Amino acid sequence: MTHSSDSFASSSFASRTAYAAAHVVADPYGGNAPGAPAAVDWDATLAFRRHLWSLGLGVADAMDTAQRGMGLDWAATSELIARSGAEARAVGGLLACGAGTDQLPAGPADDLAAVQAGYEQQIEAVEAAGARVILMASRQLAATARGSEDYQQVYGALLRQTRQPVILHWLGTMFDPALDGYWGGPGAGLDAATDSVLTLIKEHADRIDGIKVSLLDADREIALRAALPAGVRLYTGDDFHYPELILGGSDALLGVFDPIAVPAAAALRALDAGDTERYEALLAPTVPLARHLFAAPTFHYKTGIVFLAWLAGHQDHFGMVAGAQSGRSAIHLLELHRLALAAGILPDEDLAAARLRQYCELMGVNR
């Protein structure tokens, strides 16, 4: 990997850079059972990305919202990155893609060099697609690193060779329990992890566009944002407190922006215009939906994302890679529909009601 003059589409919003972490649409005829190779409906998947770009949002692709670590294998992921890159170039869309190590065997790697090589393979794929690199948190690194110095070694080596400044990725254990102790080593708490990641960022500030933080801890995010070097963004990944965190100065890289893309984009335009009252009014009805969508066990939020995409007409079925549509109960999804109506995110309420009836009949649930 060598430095180049690659460029990225700029944000459509003046006051914040905003990415929606996008889901993938499974091929309903692809045999997407647990443990089976991921089969993706590429037409529907790319159509949804065009929808997000048409609203002015950037797309954060191949992230946990796209079922990384929960069924989307590297073969499908690498194809997703390449296809999304081509689509972004065609429409001038802002695109960042996750580069991780999930093509490696689960558990500890042989050594840190093996983890670094895994990252490098995926970084090469993202850069070849013309997308900004998001250095995803690595389960293999979490299982291999003994302390913060190991994180500094691996990330430092990667940052010295990427073509363009990257987005770092800090995912809390509520999203992925395998990432316990990330940045600090086994048993390290969040204070030690914060010190470690700040050390890395300050040493390599010119190589880092920002850090995406998904800890569902607003106070910690605000403190970290204040401590960042000038020019390094804090991308909130807090799907509980995003309205106030964005208003306070965070940029956004959010899974919840997938289903609430329309009001989110309108709110960001209101913020650009200095109309904070309208900004808050647009986002306030989405917060109860988000809190239910990301309720514990949080890592199953992808099921609700896809359910909402089906109700909204963005896809023709409620199936997921690895059969993950079973990740939430019928009662949870019925409440999600109610909250989606209250948030005004279903463009055709009659279609949503008809599909909800189909689901209830299949599940034997009386509404």
XYZ file of C-alpha atoms in Angstrom:
367
model
C 0.000 0.000 0.000
C 1.476 3.320 -1.054
C 0.289 6.860 -0.645
C -1.728 8.262 -3.503
C -3.920 11.210 -4.342
C -7.196 9.276 -4.126
C -10.135 11.555 -3.369
C -13.538 10.953 -1.874
C -16.893 12.557 -2.500
C -17.499 15.299 0.031
C -20.305 15.388 2.563
C -23.588 16.861 1.352
C -24.011 18.684 4.665
C -22.084 21.781 5.635
C -22.100 21.372 9.395
C -21.502 17.633 9.826
C -20.236 14.622 7.936
C -22.843 11.872 8.206
C -22.700 8.213 7.217
C -25.507 5.673 7.445
C -24.186 2.188 8.164
C -26.161 0.175 5.614
C -27.608 -3.330 5.799
C -27.401 -5.958 3.076
C -30.396 -7.616 1.433
C -30.207 -11.402 1.421
C -31.048 -13.443 -1.653
C -34.308 -15.188 -0.650
C -33.402 -18.145 -2.893
C -29.786 -18.316 -1.732
C -30.000 -20.769 1.151
C -28.998 -18.253 3.805
C -29.046 -20.632 6.749
C -26.828 -20.402 9.839
C -23.299 -21.369 8.854
C -24.006 -21.251 5.111
C -22.093 -18.955 2.756
C -23.734 -15.551 2.482
C -25.893 -15.092 -0.617
C -26.754 -11.453 -1.323
C -29.391 -9.849 -3.538
C -27.027 -7.367 -5.139
C -29.644 -5.376 -7.028
C -31.693 -4.655 -3.912
C -28.582 -4.073 -1.787
C -27.190 -1.475 -4.181
C -30.597 0.132 -4.695
C -30.754 0.809 -0.966
C -27.348 2.484 -1.080
C -28.550 4.688 -3.917
C -31.516 5.634 -1.726
C -29.157 6.755 1.049
C -26.947 8.715 -1.347
C -29.986 10.391 -2.921
C -30.760 11.894 0.496
C -27.244 13.299 0.824
C -26.019 10.767 3.373
C -22.736 8.960 3.050
C -22.727 5.169 3.172
C -20.619 3.262 5.667
C -20.503 -0.184 4.116
C -19.327 -3.629 5.147
C -19.814 -2.703 8.814
C -21.566 -4.552 11.626
C -24.936 -3.305 10.284
C -24.154 -5.360 7.155
C -23.762 -8.413 9.445
C -19.997 -8.467 9.624
C -19.238 -11.139 12.195
C -22.860 -12.342 12.027
C -23.077 -14.134 8.709
C -21.513 -11.895 6.048
C -18.341 -13.823 5.179
C -15.267 -12.318 3.536
C -16.174 -13.601 0.056
C -19.464 -11.698 0.144
C -17.911 -8.737 1.972
C -15.158 -8.241 -0.602
C -17.742 -8.332 -3.391
C -19.926 -5.860 -1.499
C -16.999 -3.452 -1.149
C -16.154 -3.671 -4.860
C -19.775 -3.254 -5.982
C -20.462 -0.376 -3.604
C -17.275 1.337 -4.726
C -18.345 1.169 -8.368
C -21.826 2.441 -7.477
C -20.408 5.310 -5.411
C -18.227 6.398 -8.309
C -21.213 6.293 -10.655
C -23.364 8.566 -8.496
C -20.692 10.623 -6.719
C -21.631 9.157 -3.340
C -19.612 9.433 -0.144
C -18.416 5.925 0.800
C -16.343 4.430 3.593
C -15.918 0.674 4.053
C -14.880 -1.522 6.925
C -11.530 -3.312 6.813
C -11.057 -5.911 9.523
C -9.635 -9.366 10.069
C -12.727 -11.573 9.944
C -11.277 -13.711 7.125
C -8.855 -15.138 9.723
C -9.723 -18.140 11.912
C -11.656 -17.280 15.056
C -9.716 -16.883 18.291
C -6.153 -15.734 18.928
C -3.886 -15.359 15.902
C -0.440 -16.913 15.761
C 1.083 -13.492 16.354
C 0.470 -9.794 15.793
C 2.006 -10.017 12.324
C -0.801 -12.362 11.276
C -3.397 -9.859 12.485
C -1.648 -7.055 10.631
C -1.541 -9.119 7.435
C -5.263 -9.811 7.756
C -5.970 -6.096 8.020
C -3.709 -5.341 5.071
C -5.592 -7.741 2.800
C -8.881 -6.030 3.560
C -7.456 -2.514 3.399
C -6.210 -3.303 -0.094
C -9.756 -4.277 -1.138
C -11.267 -1.081 0.296
C -8.658 1.154 -1.290
C -9.035 -0.610 -4.638
C -12.756 0.255 -4.465
C -11.912 3.936 -3.990
C -13.517 4.100 -0.551
C -12.241 5.562 2.704
C -10.952 2.867 5.044
C -12.683 2.257 8.355
C -10.266 0.230 10.494
C -12.792 -2.018 12.199
C -12.248 -3.420 15.650
C -10.774 -6.922 15.311
C -11.882 -9.914 17.360
C -8.588 -11.610 16.508
C -6.594 -8.628 17.781
C -8.686 -8.504 20.958
C -7.921 -12.203 21.524
C -4.204 -11.819 20.743
C -3.133 -8.471 22.222
C -1.697 -8.553 25.719
C -1.734 -4.832 26.337
C -2.086 -1.378 24.814
C 1.392 -1.570 23.272
C 0.190 -4.363 20.976
C -2.636 -2.161 19.682
C -0.173 0.679 19.161
C 2.102 -1.643 17.183
C -0.554 -3.037 14.847
C -2.487 0.170 14.250
C 0.680 2.247 13.963
C 1.998 -0.022 11.210
C -1.294 0.137 9.328
C -1.647 3.900 9.612
C 1.818 4.434 8.186
C 0.883 2.699 4.940
C -2.757 3.559 4.175
C -3.317 5.835 1.195
C -5.641 8.285 2.899
C -6.601 9.162 6.477
C -8.764 6.432 7.984
C -11.663 6.223 10.391
C -10.896 4.251 13.538
C -13.634 2.064 14.997
C -14.395 1.554 18.691
C -17.250 -0.861 19.223
C -18.449 -1.572 22.746
C -19.149 -5.022 24.120
C -22.903 -4.462 23.895
C -22.416 -4.624 20.116
C -19.798 -7.403 20.216
C -18.906 -9.182 23.480
C -15.701 -10.533 21.874
C -14.215 -7.011 21.952
C -13.838 -6.823 25.733
C -10.688 -4.901 26.687
C -10.247 -3.392 23.229
C -7.444 -0.817 22.980
C -6.157 -1.680 26.458
C -5.740 -5.443 26.625
C -7.415 -8.169 28.720
C -9.289 -6.767 31.680
C -8.608 -3.141 30.740
C -11.405 -0.755 31.584
C -12.737 2.090 29.502
C -10.436 4.672 31.106
C -7.342 2.705 30.095
C -8.805 2.109 26.644
C -9.465 5.827 26.224
C -5.887 6.679 27.182
C -4.580 4.097 24.701
C -6.647 5.247 21.751
C -5.854 8.899 22.440
C -2.141 8.074 22.468
C -2.528 6.421 19.063
C -4.561 9.291 17.614
C -2.213 12.003 18.838
C 0.806 10.190 17.413
C -0.836 9.654 14.010
C -3.290 12.549 13.799
C -2.390 13.317 10.187
C -3.319 9.751 9.194
C -6.709 9.699 10.955
C -9.892 11.315 9.638
C -11.792 10.447 12.793
C -12.883 7.787 15.232
C -16.297 6.120 15.280
C -17.372 5.487 18.878
C -20.196 3.074 19.718
C -20.187 2.784 23.505
C -23.696 4.127 24.263
C -21.994 6.397 26.818
C -22.675 10.021 25.934
C -20.504 11.537 28.664
C -17.473 9.491 27.639
C -17.977 10.419 23.991
C -18.171 14.126 24.843
C -14.970 13.909 26.883
C -13.159 12.021 24.125
C -14.338 14.498 21.500
C -12.920 17.375 23.541
C -9.550 15.604 23.854
C -9.065 14.877 20.141
C -6.415 16.791 18.191
C -7.667 19.525 15.877
C -8.937 18.119 12.599
C -9.792 14.635 13.922
C -13.523 13.980 13.918
C -15.585 12.156 16.498
C -18.148 10.099 14.574
C -20.896 9.210 16.985
C -22.066 5.626 16.808
C -24.328 6.144 19.822
C -27.755 5.007 18.661
C -29.339 6.174 21.935
C -28.077 9.767 22.249
C -27.350 10.786 18.649
C -29.540 13.939 18.481
C -27.768 15.738 21.318
C -24.319 14.386 20.436
C -24.539 15.559 16.828
C -25.940 18.907 17.972
C -23.007 19.205 20.381
C -20.381 18.727 17.678
C -20.054 15.038 16.822
C -20.216 13.894 13.224
C -22.204 10.700 12.585
C -21.670 7.099 11.542
C -24.827 5.367 12.687
C -26.705 2.138 12.120
C -29.926 3.875 13.115
C -29.524 6.207 10.123
C -30.352 3.192 7.910
C -34.079 3.132 8.834
C -34.434 6.835 9.742
C -32.498 8.163 6.751
C -35.241 10.527 5.557
C -35.789 12.473 8.813
C -32.074 12.277 9.625
C -31.136 13.953 6.346
C -33.828 16.598 6.821
C -32.599 17.247 10.357
C -29.012 17.716 9.175
C -30.183 20.217 6.580
C -32.049 22.083 9.306
C -28.851 22.101 11.365
C -26.972 23.530 8.381
C -29.546 26.319 8.278
C -29.118 27.015 11.982
C -32.668 25.840 12.752
C -31.969 23.746 15.835
C -35.645 23.709 16.817
C -36.574 21.938 13.596
C -33.522 19.662 13.906
C -34.676 18.512 17.327
C -38.314 18.187 16.265
C -37.364 15.913 13.353
C -35.148 13.588 15.386
C -37.050 13.454 18.678
C -39.723 10.971 17.426
C -36.997 8.612 16.194
C -35.327 8.169 19.593
C -37.901 5.759 21.146
C -37.640 3.687 17.963
C -33.834 3.664 18.199
C -33.825 2.684 21.867
C -36.116 -0.257 21.152
C -34.225 -1.225 17.998
C -30.901 -1.349 19.884
C -32.239 -2.842 23.117
C -30.276 -5.705 24.669
C -29.036 -7.981 23.290
C -27.905 -5.046 21.174
C -26.048 -7.080 18.561
C -29.397 -8.379 17.259
C -30.415 -4.873 16.143
C -29.721 -5.943 12.541
C -32.916 -8.023 12.606
C -34.986 -4.937 13.346
C -33.152 -2.931 10.678
C -34.082 -5.466 8.006
C -37.650 -5.814 9.308
C -38.105 -2.060 8.951
C -36.570 -2.087 5.469
C -39.123 -4.733 4.472
C -42.028 -2.792 5.975
C -40.818 0.369 4.226
C -40.704 -1.339 0.833
C -36.947 -1.303 0.327
C -36.929 -5.088 -0.129
C -39.476 -7.749 -0.957
C -38.941 -10.189 1.913
C -37.906 -10.430 5.553
C -34.990 -12.809 5.190
C -31.400 -12.288 6.289
C -27.943 -13.683 5.741
C -27.345 -16.609 8.135
C -31.046 -16.783 8.974
C -30.652 -13.829 11.355
C -34.314 -12.835 10.942
C -34.950 -15.064 13.961
C -32.800 -12.809 16.166
C -35.762 -10.866 17.589
C -39.113 -12.031 18.900
C -42.414 -11.332 17.184
C -43.450 -9.139 20.125
C -40.275 -7.056 19.727
C -40.941 -6.564 16.019
C -44.605 -5.673 16.529
C -43.545 -2.925 18.910
C -40.958 -1.808 16.366
C -43.741 -1.311 13.823
C -45.712 0.800 16.286
C -42.695 2.984 17.004
C -41.894 3.294 13.295
C -45.402 4.636 12.697
C -44.938 7.153 15.507
C -41.602 8.210 14.031
C -43.129 8.646 10.567
C -40.507 6.567 8.771
C -42.826 4.243 6.821
C -43.480 5.855 3.410
C -46.465 3.606 2.628
C -48.315 2.754 5.821
C -50.817 0.534 4.006
C -47.999 -1.572 2.548
C -46.382 -1.791 5.974
C -49.685 -2.887 7.543
C -50.216 -5.555 4.876
C -46.723 -6.933 5.389
C -47.144 -6.886 9.135
C -50.321 -8.968 8.741
C -48.383 -11.472 6.613
C -45.737 -11.722 9.317
C -48.283 -12.146 12.104
C -50.116 -14.882 10.199
C -46.843 -16.732 9.627
C -45.866 -16.453 13.290
C -49.356 -17.251 14.604
C -49.543 -13.935 16.461
C -52.775 -11.987 16.956
C -52.075 -8.272 17.014
